[in-house]
C-alpha cells in the first residue's frame, strides 16, 4: 500500500499474480481488496489442462470460470472490472495429444468473451511465451487476443474440432491399436509403460505414480524399427504438424533421466503424401531448464531427458501415411545400435500458417 500511495509512483501499477482461488480466505481477500482500492489491476492465472472431449472441456472451463466469478465478486467487490485473466499456453497444459490445444485455448477466450459473468472484465492475456513449446501457440494466442479482446468478436475464430480427426490412439493408451508396427528384429518393438514418465514429460495431470504408456524400440544394425499410421481428414494445400516425444529408456530405468543427454535421440519422421515445410527440432533436445524451480518438479524429475521433434507438412491429398523410425534415414542408423527409445504423445493437428 505504501508503494501505491507514494506520489513518486503516481500512475503506476503493482499487479499481483495468483495461481489459485483467493476469495475464500480472509487475509487473501483483504490483500487483493487493497490493490483494487488503489486502482491497481490483479492477475488471475488460469492453468486449464486439456480434457478428453469438448464436452468435458466446457465443464472444466465453466467450473474454473463462470461458476467462480460470483464468488470472487462477493468477497472482493469490483473484482471482475479489475481482473486480468491470464491464460496459459505452457507445456504443462498440453497433456493430451488426442485433442487440439489451439481449440482448447480458444474455448477459454470464447467463455470469457460471451458469458455475462465477465461483463466489464479488465483484460485477457496469454502467459507465458517462454515456456510455450511452439511458436505456433504464441501466434495463435496473439490472434485470439485481437479477435476477442481488440475487435470484440464473440463467434469462433477457428473451425478445427476439439478432438483430433487426423490419427487415433496417439498415446498408445490402447496398445498398438491403429498403428502398424514393423520390428527390425524379433522382440525389438513393444508397448510398455512406466509410472511417472508422464510427470517427467511435464504433463500436469500426471503424477509420479501414474502409469504412462509408450512404444519401446531397440535399435538394430540391419534395418530400422518403423511404426506407421494413416493420417486422415486432410485438406490438400493446408499445413499440418506432427509433434512427438522421445526418450532414452535406459536412462529412465537407471535413474538418469533428469540429466541432459549426451546427444539427441536419433529419430526419423516422414509423411508419404505430404511435402515437408519445416522439420523443427530435428537436432535439438527439449530441455526444461527450470530445474527445481520448475512447476513440474514436485511431480517428477525435470523433463531434461525428453526430446520433442516436429515435422510440418503441406498435404497433397485427403490422406497421407505417417512413418516414424529409430534410424536417421532408411540406410543409416545414426544412433548407436542397441539403444532403447520411448515414443509417445504424438500430436497430428492442423498447423497455423504464418
mmCIF file of C-alpha atoms in Angstrom, residues 7-346:
data_model
loop_
_atom_site.group_PDB
_atom_site.id
_atom_site.type_symbol
_atom_site.label_atom_id
_atom_site.label_comp_id
_atom_site.label_asym_id
_atom_site.label_seq_id
_atom_site.Cartn_x
_atom_site.Cartn_y
_atom_site.Cartn_z
ATOM 1 C CA UNK A 7 3.357 10.221 -5.185
ATOM 2 C CA UNK A 8 6.644 9.157 -6.733
ATOM 3 C CA UNK A 9 4.842 6.179 -8.306
ATOM 4 C CA UNK A 10 1.696 8.024 -9.365
ATOM 5 C CA UNK A 11 0.094 6.486 -12.438
ATOM 6 C CA UNK A 12 1.893 3.180 -11.986
ATOM 7 C CA UNK A 13 0.517 -0.211 -11.040
ATOM 8 C CA UNK A 14 1.662 -3.067 -8.858
ATOM 9 C CA UNK A 15 -0.243 -6.057 -10.208
ATOM 10 C CA UNK A 16 -0.195 -9.243 -8.107
ATOM 11 C CA UNK A 17 -0.491 -12.572 -9.911
ATOM 12 C CA UNK A 18 -2.247 -15.522 -8.295
ATOM 13 C CA UNK A 19 -2.479 -19.128 -9.329
ATOM 14 C CA UNK A 20 -5.255 -20.286 -7.012
ATOM 15 C CA UNK A 21 -8.591 -19.088 -5.621
ATOM 16 C CA UNK A 22 -8.011 -16.370 -3.037
ATOM 17 C CA UNK A 23 -11.646 -15.433 -2.419
ATOM 18 C CA UNK A 24 -12.230 -17.921 0.393
ATOM 19 C CA UNK A 25 -9.613 -16.783 2.911
ATOM 20 C CA UNK A 26 -9.840 -13.545 4.881
ATOM 21 C CA UNK A 27 -6.231 -12.409 4.625
ATOM 22 C CA UNK A 28 -6.097 -13.201 0.901
ATOM 23 C CA UNK A 29 -9.223 -11.223 0.086
ATOM 24 C CA UNK A 30 -8.026 -8.286 2.193
ATOM 25 C CA UNK A 31 -4.752 -8.359 0.283
ATOM 26 C CA UNK A 32 -6.494 -8.192 -3.099
ATOM 27 C CA UNK A 33 -9.020 -5.566 -1.969
ATOM 28 C CA UNK A 34 -6.097 -3.330 -1.087
ATOM 29 C CA UNK A 35 -4.846 -3.377 -4.690
ATOM 30 C CA UNK A 36 -8.285 -2.764 -6.151
ATOM 31 C CA UNK A 37 -8.915 0.089 -3.713
ATOM 32 C CA UNK A 38 -5.802 1.763 -5.096
ATOM 33 C CA UNK A 39 -6.893 1.251 -8.701
ATOM 34 C CA UNK A 40 -4.386 -1.482 -9.479
ATOM 35 C CA UNK A 41 -5.481 -4.496 -11.578
ATOM 36 C CA UNK A 42 -4.975 -8.034 -10.311
ATOM 37 C CA UNK A 43 -3.885 -11.001 -12.428
ATOM 38 C CA UNK A 44 -5.688 -14.335 -12.166
ATOM 39 C CA UNK A 45 -3.691 -17.160 -13.747
ATOM 40 C CA UNK A 46 -5.619 -19.967 -15.417
ATOM 41 C CA UNK A 47 -3.938 -23.391 -15.587
ATOM 42 C CA UNK A 48 -6.526 -25.358 -17.523
ATOM 43 C CA UNK A 49 -5.116 -28.559 -18.963
ATOM 44 C CA UNK A 50 -6.802 -30.376 -21.827
ATOM 45 C CA UNK A 51 -9.676 -32.834 -21.423
ATOM 46 C CA UNK A 52 -10.683 -35.908 -23.444
ATOM 47 C CA UNK A 53 -13.659 -34.290 -25.206
ATOM 48 C CA UNK A 54 -15.080 -30.850 -25.921
ATOM 49 C CA UNK A 55 -17.980 -31.523 -23.554
ATOM 50 C CA UNK A 56 -15.582 -32.319 -20.705
ATOM 51 C CA UNK A 57 -13.516 -29.258 -21.583
ATOM 52 C CA UNK A 58 -16.560 -26.964 -21.408
ATOM 53 C CA UNK A 59 -17.476 -28.351 -17.992
ATOM 54 C CA UNK A 60 -13.898 -27.804 -16.791
ATOM 55 C CA UNK A 61 -13.711 -24.257 -18.169
ATOM 56 C CA UNK A 62 -17.079 -23.349 -16.675
ATOM 57 C CA UNK A 63 -16.129 -24.768 -13.272
ATOM 58 C CA UNK A 64 -12.972 -22.652 -13.249
ATOM 59 C CA UNK A 65 -14.582 -19.598 -14.822
ATOM 60 C CA UNK A 66 -18.213 -18.527 -14.738
ATOM 61 C CA UNK A 67 -19.138 -20.618 -11.697
ATOM 62 C CA UNK A 68 -16.440 -18.945 -9.593
ATOM 63 C CA UNK A 69 -16.813 -15.347 -10.750
ATOM 64 C CA UNK A 70 -19.777 -14.529 -8.441
ATOM 65 C CA UNK A 71 -17.733 -15.825 -5.500
ATOM 66 C CA UNK A 72 -14.851 -13.540 -6.440
ATOM 67 C CA UNK A 73 -17.150 -10.512 -6.591
ATOM 68 C CA UNK A 74 -18.935 -11.396 -3.365
ATOM 69 C CA UNK A 75 -15.631 -11.494 -1.490
ATOM 70 C CA UNK A 76 -13.951 -8.667 -3.415
ATOM 71 C CA UNK A 77 -16.395 -6.024 -4.723
ATOM 72 C CA UNK A 78 -15.441 -4.798 -8.179
ATOM 73 C CA UNK A 79 -13.244 -7.810 -8.810
ATOM 74 C CA UNK A 80 -14.255 -8.527 -12.422
ATOM 75 C CA UNK A 81 -13.715 -4.934 -13.562
ATOM 76 C CA UNK A 82 -10.194 -5.057 -12.142
ATOM 77 C CA UNK A 83 -9.201 -8.631 -13.029
ATOM 78 C CA UNK A 84 -6.967 -9.728 -15.893
ATOM 79 C CA UNK A 85 -7.463 -13.396 -16.759
ATOM 80 C CA UNK A 86 -4.083 -14.807 -17.746
ATOM 81 C CA UNK A 87 -4.499 -17.962 -19.822
ATOM 82 C CA UNK A 88 -1.665 -20.455 -20.124
ATOM 83 C CA UNK A 89 -0.097 -21.997 -23.200
ATOM 84 C CA UNK A 90 2.710 -23.693 -21.290
ATOM 85 C CA UNK A 91 3.700 -27.305 -21.924
ATOM 86 C CA UNK A 92 2.115 -28.453 -18.657
ATOM 87 C CA UNK A 93 -1.391 -27.858 -20.035
ATOM 88 C CA UNK A 94 -0.796 -29.744 -23.310
ATOM 89 C CA UNK A 95 -1.186 -33.167 -21.781
ATOM 90 C CA UNK A 96 -3.472 -34.912 -24.266
ATOM 91 C CA UNK A 97 -2.272 -35.473 -27.858
ATOM 92 C CA UNK A 98 -5.736 -36.702 -28.868
ATOM 93 C CA UNK A 99 -7.094 -33.140 -28.783
ATOM 94 C CA UNK A 100 -6.023 -29.839 -30.341
ATOM 95 C CA UNK A 101 -4.680 -27.374 -27.777
ATOM 96 C CA UNK A 102 -5.430 -24.419 -30.053
ATOM 97 C CA UNK A 103 -9.131 -25.246 -29.784
ATOM 98 C CA UNK A 104 -8.810 -25.709 -26.023
ATOM 99 C CA UNK A 105 -7.252 -22.261 -25.727
ATOM 100 C CA UNK A 106 -9.887 -20.596 -27.914
ATOM 101 C CA UNK A 107 -12.688 -22.107 -25.842
ATOM 102 C CA UNK A 108 -11.323 -20.253 -22.822
ATOM 103 C CA UNK A 109 -11.300 -16.991 -24.773
ATOM 104 C CA UNK A 110 -14.832 -17.652 -26.014
ATOM 105 C CA UNK A 111 -16.001 -18.362 -22.474
ATOM 106 C CA UNK A 112 -14.627 -15.073 -21.171
ATOM 107 C CA UNK A 113 -15.978 -13.130 -24.147
ATOM 108 C CA UNK A 114 -19.537 -14.476 -24.088
ATOM 109 C CA UNK A 115 -20.548 -15.256 -20.518
ATOM 110 C CA UNK A 116 -22.373 -12.411 -18.718
ATOM 111 C CA UNK A 117 -20.439 -13.131 -15.518
ATOM 112 C CA UNK A 118 -17.410 -11.494 -17.156
ATOM 113 C CA UNK A 119 -19.074 -8.326 -18.422
ATOM 114 C CA UNK A 120 -16.653 -5.441 -17.943
ATOM 115 C CA UNK A 121 -13.644 -7.739 -17.486
ATOM 116 C CA UNK A 122 -10.439 -5.712 -17.224
ATOM 117 C CA UNK A 123 -8.474 -7.847 -19.655
ATOM 118 C CA UNK A 124 -7.324 -11.172 -21.081
ATOM 119 C CA UNK A 125 -3.724 -12.218 -21.555
ATOM 120 C CA UNK A 126 -1.538 -15.169 -22.554
ATOM 121 C CA UNK A 127 1.243 -16.466 -20.324
ATOM 122 C CA UNK A 128 3.989 -17.462 -20.772
ATOM 123 C CA UNK A 129 5.598 -17.488 -24.199
ATOM 124 C CA UNK A 130 8.992 -18.529 -22.831
ATOM 125 C CA UNK A 131 7.568 -21.827 -21.521
ATOM 126 C CA UNK A 132 5.490 -22.441 -24.638
ATOM 127 C CA UNK A 133 6.713 -25.434 -26.686
ATOM 128 C CA UNK A 134 5.890 -23.918 -30.087
ATOM 129 C CA UNK A 135 5.861 -20.508 -31.724
ATOM 130 C CA UNK A 136 2.564 -21.575 -33.321
ATOM 131 C CA UNK A 137 0.768 -21.221 -29.989
ATOM 132 C CA UNK A 138 2.323 -17.812 -29.376
ATOM 133 C CA UNK A 139 0.978 -16.609 -32.727
ATOM 134 C CA UNK A 140 -2.405 -18.215 -32.088
ATOM 135 C CA UNK A 141 -2.657 -16.507 -28.707
ATOM 136 C CA UNK A 142 -1.981 -13.163 -30.376
ATOM 137 C CA UNK A 143 -4.685 -13.799 -32.989
ATOM 138 C CA UNK A 144 -7.201 -14.771 -30.303
ATOM 139 C CA UNK A 145 -6.352 -11.661 -28.288
ATOM 140 C CA UNK A 146 -7.047 -9.494 -31.326
ATOM 141 C CA UNK A 147 -10.204 -11.383 -32.357
ATOM 142 C CA UNK A 148 -11.895 -11.394 -28.953
ATOM 143 C CA UNK A 149 -10.153 -8.645 -26.992
ATOM 144 C CA UNK A 150 -9.490 -5.871 -29.509
ATOM 145 C CA UNK A 151 -12.161 -6.459 -32.143
ATOM 146 C CA UNK A 152 -14.845 -7.612 -29.705
ATOM 147 C CA UNK A 153 -15.925 -10.695 -31.637
ATOM 148 C CA UNK A 154 -17.919 -13.446 -29.947
ATOM 149 C CA UNK A 155 -18.011 -16.105 -32.671
ATOM 150 C CA UNK A 156 -15.263 -18.695 -33.055
ATOM 151 C CA UNK A 157 -12.143 -17.745 -34.975
ATOM 152 C CA UNK A 158 -11.072 -21.330 -35.693
ATOM 153 C CA UNK A 159 -13.043 -24.188 -37.234
ATOM 154 C CA UNK A 160 -10.929 -27.161 -36.119
ATOM 155 C CA UNK A 161 -12.676 -29.815 -33.963
ATOM 156 C CA UNK A 162 -11.535 -30.299 -30.367
ATOM 157 C CA UNK A 163 -10.802 -33.995 -30.776
ATOM 158 C CA UNK A 164 -8.143 -34.834 -33.340
ATOM 159 C CA UNK A 165 -9.506 -36.024 -36.677
ATOM 160 C CA UNK A 166 -6.109 -36.983 -38.112
ATOM 161 C CA UNK A 167 -4.859 -40.055 -36.181
ATOM 162 C CA UNK A 168 -6.110 -42.263 -33.365
ATOM 163 C CA UNK A 169 -4.502 -43.724 -30.260
ATOM 164 C CA UNK A 170 -1.642 -41.166 -30.329
ATOM 165 C CA UNK A 171 -0.522 -42.013 -26.791
ATOM 166 C CA UNK A 172 -0.630 -45.826 -27.038
ATOM 167 C CA UNK A 173 -3.265 -45.964 -24.313
ATOM 168 C CA UNK A 174 -4.967 -48.730 -26.308
ATOM 169 C CA UNK A 175 -1.752 -50.589 -27.034
ATOM 170 C CA UNK A 176 -0.782 -50.610 -30.700
ATOM 171 C CA UNK A 177 -4.366 -50.158 -31.918
ATOM 172 C CA UNK A 178 -4.360 -48.075 -35.099
ATOM 173 C CA UNK A 179 -0.620 -48.432 -35.630
ATOM 174 C CA UNK A 180 1.290 -50.740 -37.960
ATOM 175 C CA UNK A 181 4.483 -51.989 -36.301
ATOM 176 C CA UNK A 182 7.413 -53.230 -38.367
ATOM 177 C CA UNK A 183 10.058 -54.590 -35.957
ATOM 178 C CA UNK A 184 13.629 -54.706 -37.211
ATOM 179 C CA UNK A 185 14.166 -57.962 -35.316
ATOM 180 C CA UNK A 186 12.165 -60.280 -33.061
ATOM 181 C CA UNK A 187 11.462 -58.506 -29.768
ATOM 182 C CA UNK A 188 12.741 -55.088 -30.917
ATOM 183 C CA UNK A 189 9.380 -53.291 -30.512
ATOM 184 C CA UNK A 190 6.782 -53.435 -27.739
ATOM 185 C CA UNK A 191 4.215 -51.357 -25.876
ATOM 186 C CA UNK A 192 5.447 -50.660 -22.356
ATOM 187 C CA UNK A 193 4.641 -48.240 -19.546
ATOM 188 C CA UNK A 194 6.383 -46.649 -16.604
ATOM 189 C CA UNK A 195 4.950 -44.872 -13.538
ATOM 190 C CA UNK A 196 5.805 -41.195 -13.503
ATOM 191 C CA UNK A 197 7.022 -40.894 -17.084
ATOM 192 C CA UNK A 198 4.155 -38.532 -17.900
ATOM 193 C CA UNK A 199 5.181 -36.295 -14.997
ATOM 194 C CA UNK A 200 8.715 -36.205 -16.351
ATOM 195 C CA UNK A 201 7.240 -35.042 -19.652
ATOM 196 C CA UNK A 202 5.732 -32.041 -17.837
ATOM 197 C CA UNK A 203 2.162 -33.259 -18.337
ATOM 198 C CA UNK A 204 0.480 -31.613 -15.391
ATOM 199 C CA UNK A 205 -2.308 -34.129 -14.551
ATOM 200 C CA UNK A 206 0.261 -36.936 -14.372
ATOM 201 C CA UNK A 207 1.869 -37.770 -11.049
ATOM 202 C CA UNK A 208 4.887 -39.844 -10.092
ATOM 203 C CA UNK A 209 2.687 -42.917 -9.682
ATOM 204 C CA UNK A 210 0.700 -42.513 -12.938
ATOM 205 C CA UNK A 211 1.399 -45.330 -15.389
ATOM 206 C CA UNK A 212 2.318 -43.769 -18.736
ATOM 207 C CA UNK A 213 2.339 -45.985 -21.849
ATOM 208 C CA UNK A 214 4.774 -45.639 -24.733
ATOM 209 C CA UNK A 215 6.119 -47.540 -27.706
ATOM 210 C CA UNK A 216 9.521 -49.047 -26.905
ATOM 211 C CA UNK A 217 12.107 -49.842 -29.585
ATOM 212 C CA UNK A 218 15.615 -51.288 -29.549
ATOM 213 C CA UNK A 219 17.783 -50.143 -32.446
ATOM 214 C CA UNK A 220 19.097 -52.917 -34.680
ATOM 215 C CA UNK A 221 22.076 -52.922 -37.034
ATOM 216 C CA UNK A 222 20.289 -54.429 -40.037
ATOM 217 C CA UNK A 223 17.281 -52.161 -40.505
ATOM 218 C CA UNK A 224 15.150 -49.640 -38.596
ATOM 219 C CA UNK A 225 12.159 -50.248 -36.374
ATOM 220 C CA UNK A 226 9.256 -48.483 -38.088
ATOM 221 C CA UNK A 227 5.735 -47.717 -36.948
ATOM 222 C CA UNK A 228 3.138 -46.015 -39.103
ATOM 223 C CA UNK A 229 -0.466 -44.880 -39.333
ATOM 224 C CA UNK A 230 -2.684 -43.327 -41.964
ATOM 225 C CA UNK A 231 -3.336 -39.612 -41.434
ATOM 226 C CA UNK A 232 -6.954 -38.862 -42.313
ATOM 227 C CA UNK A 233 -9.239 -35.894 -42.989
ATOM 228 C CA UNK A 234 -6.572 -33.751 -44.608
ATOM 229 C CA UNK A 235 -7.300 -30.736 -46.791
ATOM 230 C CA UNK A 236 -4.932 -30.563 -49.764
ATOM 231 C CA UNK A 237 -2.786 -27.447 -49.624
ATOM 232 C CA UNK A 238 -3.157 -26.994 -45.857
ATOM 233 C CA UNK A 239 -0.312 -27.260 -43.354
ATOM 234 C CA UNK A 240 -0.268 -29.903 -40.604
ATOM 235 C CA UNK A 241 2.195 -30.601 -37.819
ATOM 236 C CA UNK A 242 3.476 -33.898 -36.449
ATOM 237 C CA UNK A 243 4.994 -33.494 -32.993
ATOM 238 C CA UNK A 244 6.244 -36.417 -30.917
ATOM 239 C CA UNK A 245 8.189 -37.023 -27.725
ATOM 240 C CA UNK A 246 11.042 -39.463 -27.356
ATOM 241 C CA UNK A 247 13.294 -40.503 -24.508
ATOM 242 C CA UNK A 248 16.102 -42.922 -23.697
ATOM 243 C CA UNK A 249 14.676 -45.991 -21.961
ATOM 244 C CA UNK A 250 17.968 -46.994 -20.321
ATOM 245 C CA UNK A 251 18.336 -43.517 -18.807
ATOM 246 C CA UNK A 252 14.818 -43.788 -17.406
ATOM 247 C CA UNK A 253 15.417 -47.209 -15.868
ATOM 248 C CA UNK A 254 18.789 -46.256 -14.347
ATOM 249 C CA UNK A 255 17.550 -43.036 -12.756
ATOM 250 C CA UNK A 256 19.475 -40.739 -15.122
ATOM 251 C CA UNK A 257 16.502 -39.327 -16.999
ATOM 252 C CA UNK A 258 16.790 -35.955 -15.292
ATOM 253 C CA UNK A 259 20.258 -35.468 -16.756
ATOM 254 C CA UNK A 260 20.937 -33.786 -20.067
ATOM 255 C CA UNK A 261 21.533 -36.443 -22.748
ATOM 256 C CA UNK A 262 24.915 -36.572 -24.468
ATOM 257 C CA UNK A 263 23.205 -36.081 -27.815
ATOM 258 C CA UNK A 264 19.644 -36.034 -29.169
ATOM 259 C CA UNK A 265 17.845 -39.306 -29.785
ATOM 260 C CA UNK A 266 18.095 -40.357 -33.420
ATOM 261 C CA UNK A 267 14.581 -40.402 -34.861
ATOM 262 C CA UNK A 268 13.219 -40.066 -38.375
ATOM 263 C CA UNK A 269 9.760 -38.694 -39.185
ATOM 264 C CA UNK A 270 8.364 -38.826 -42.711
ATOM 265 C CA UNK A 271 4.957 -38.299 -44.274
ATOM 266 C CA UNK A 272 4.043 -40.031 -47.530
ATOM 267 C CA UNK A 273 1.513 -37.762 -49.192
ATOM 268 C CA UNK A 274 2.860 -34.545 -47.732
ATOM 269 C CA UNK A 275 5.501 -32.004 -48.710
ATOM 270 C CA UNK A 276 7.899 -31.112 -45.886
ATOM 271 C CA UNK A 277 7.525 -27.459 -44.910
ATOM 272 C CA UNK A 278 9.734 -27.469 -41.806
ATOM 273 C CA UNK A 279 11.403 -30.031 -39.539
ATOM 274 C CA UNK A 280 11.728 -28.013 -36.344
ATOM 275 C CA UNK A 281 13.772 -29.539 -33.506
ATOM 276 C CA UNK A 282 15.178 -32.311 -35.644
ATOM 277 C CA UNK A 283 18.566 -31.902 -33.971
ATOM 278 C CA UNK A 284 17.583 -30.287 -30.696
ATOM 279 C CA UNK A 285 16.567 -31.844 -27.412
ATOM 280 C CA UNK A 286 13.695 -30.477 -25.372
ATOM 281 C CA UNK A 287 15.058 -29.399 -22.001
ATOM 282 C CA UNK A 288 13.175 -27.981 -19.076
ATOM 283 C CA UNK A 289 15.880 -25.780 -17.623
ATOM 284 C CA UNK A 290 13.616 -24.696 -14.796
ATOM 285 C CA UNK A 291 15.101 -27.489 -12.677
ATOM 286 C CA UNK A 292 13.990 -27.487 -9.075
ATOM 287 C CA UNK A 293 12.178 -24.197 -9.623
ATOM 288 C CA UNK A 294 10.003 -25.772 -12.291
ATOM 289 C CA UNK A 295 6.303 -26.115 -11.553
ATOM 290 C CA UNK A 296 6.620 -29.726 -12.691
ATOM 291 C CA UNK A 297 9.457 -30.664 -10.371
ATOM 292 C CA UNK A 298 7.341 -31.761 -7.443
ATOM 293 C CA UNK A 299 5.557 -34.272 -9.660
ATOM 294 C CA UNK A 300 8.691 -35.907 -11.017
ATOM 295 C CA UNK A 301 12.144 -35.245 -12.392
ATOM 296 C CA UNK A 302 12.594 -32.280 -14.727
ATOM 297 C CA UNK A 303 11.975 -33.104 -18.368
ATOM 298 C CA UNK A 304 15.632 -32.775 -19.358
ATOM 299 C CA UNK A 305 15.703 -36.349 -20.647
ATOM 300 C CA UNK A 306 12.845 -35.764 -23.082
ATOM 301 C CA UNK A 307 13.154 -34.754 -26.700
ATOM 302 C CA UNK A 308 10.420 -33.108 -28.733
ATOM 303 C CA UNK A 309 10.529 -33.267 -32.519
ATOM 304 C CA UNK A 310 8.217 -31.764 -35.065
ATOM 305 C CA UNK A 311 7.673 -32.056 -38.777
ATOM 306 C CA UNK A 312 5.345 -29.669 -40.581
ATOM 307 C CA UNK A 313 3.993 -30.764 -43.944
ATOM 308 C CA UNK A 314 1.644 -29.497 -46.599
ATOM 309 C CA UNK A 315 -0.994 -32.067 -47.508
ATOM 310 C CA UNK A 316 -1.178 -33.119 -51.148
ATOM 311 C CA UNK A 317 -4.306 -35.246 -50.752
ATOM 312 C CA UNK A 318 -7.065 -36.208 -48.286
ATOM 313 C CA UNK A 319 -4.898 -38.873 -46.643
ATOM 314 C CA UNK A 320 -1.215 -39.497 -46.008
ATOM 315 C CA UNK A 321 0.941 -42.035 -44.188
ATOM 316 C CA UNK A 322 2.968 -41.128 -41.122
ATOM 317 C CA UNK A 323 6.173 -43.157 -40.728
ATOM 318 C CA UNK A 324 8.404 -42.940 -37.652
ATOM 319 C CA UNK A 325 11.618 -44.913 -37.184
ATOM 320 C CA UNK A 326 14.582 -45.163 -34.820
ATOM 321 C CA UNK A 327 17.115 -44.738 -37.639
ATOM 322 C CA UNK A 328 18.401 -41.446 -39.020
ATOM 323 C CA UNK A 329 17.353 -42.478 -42.525
ATOM 324 C CA UNK A 330 16.360 -45.586 -44.443
ATOM 325 C CA UNK A 331 20.029 -46.500 -44.895
ATOM 326 C CA UNK A 332 21.837 -45.058 -41.853
ATOM 327 C CA UNK A 333 21.241 -45.904 -38.157
ATOM 328 C CA UNK A 334 22.595 -42.573 -36.909
ATOM 329 C CA UNK A 335 22.486 -43.603 -33.257
ATOM 330 C CA UNK A 336 24.287 -46.470 -31.581
ATOM 331 C CA UNK A 337 22.989 -49.976 -32.150
ATOM 332 C CA UNK A 338 21.189 -51.353 -29.113
ATOM 333 C CA UNK A 339 19.846 -48.001 -27.906
ATOM 334 C CA UNK A 340 16.345 -48.301 -26.479
ATOM 335 C CA UNK A 341 13.929 -45.452 -27.176
ATOM 336 C CA UNK A 342 10.446 -44.500 -25.988
ATOM 337 C CA UNK A 343 7.835 -42.858 -28.231
ATOM 338 C CA UNK A 344 4.519 -41.323 -27.171
ATOM 339 C CA UNK A 345 2.485 -38.105 -27.139
ATOM 340 C CA UNK A 346 2.228 -37.965 -30.926
#
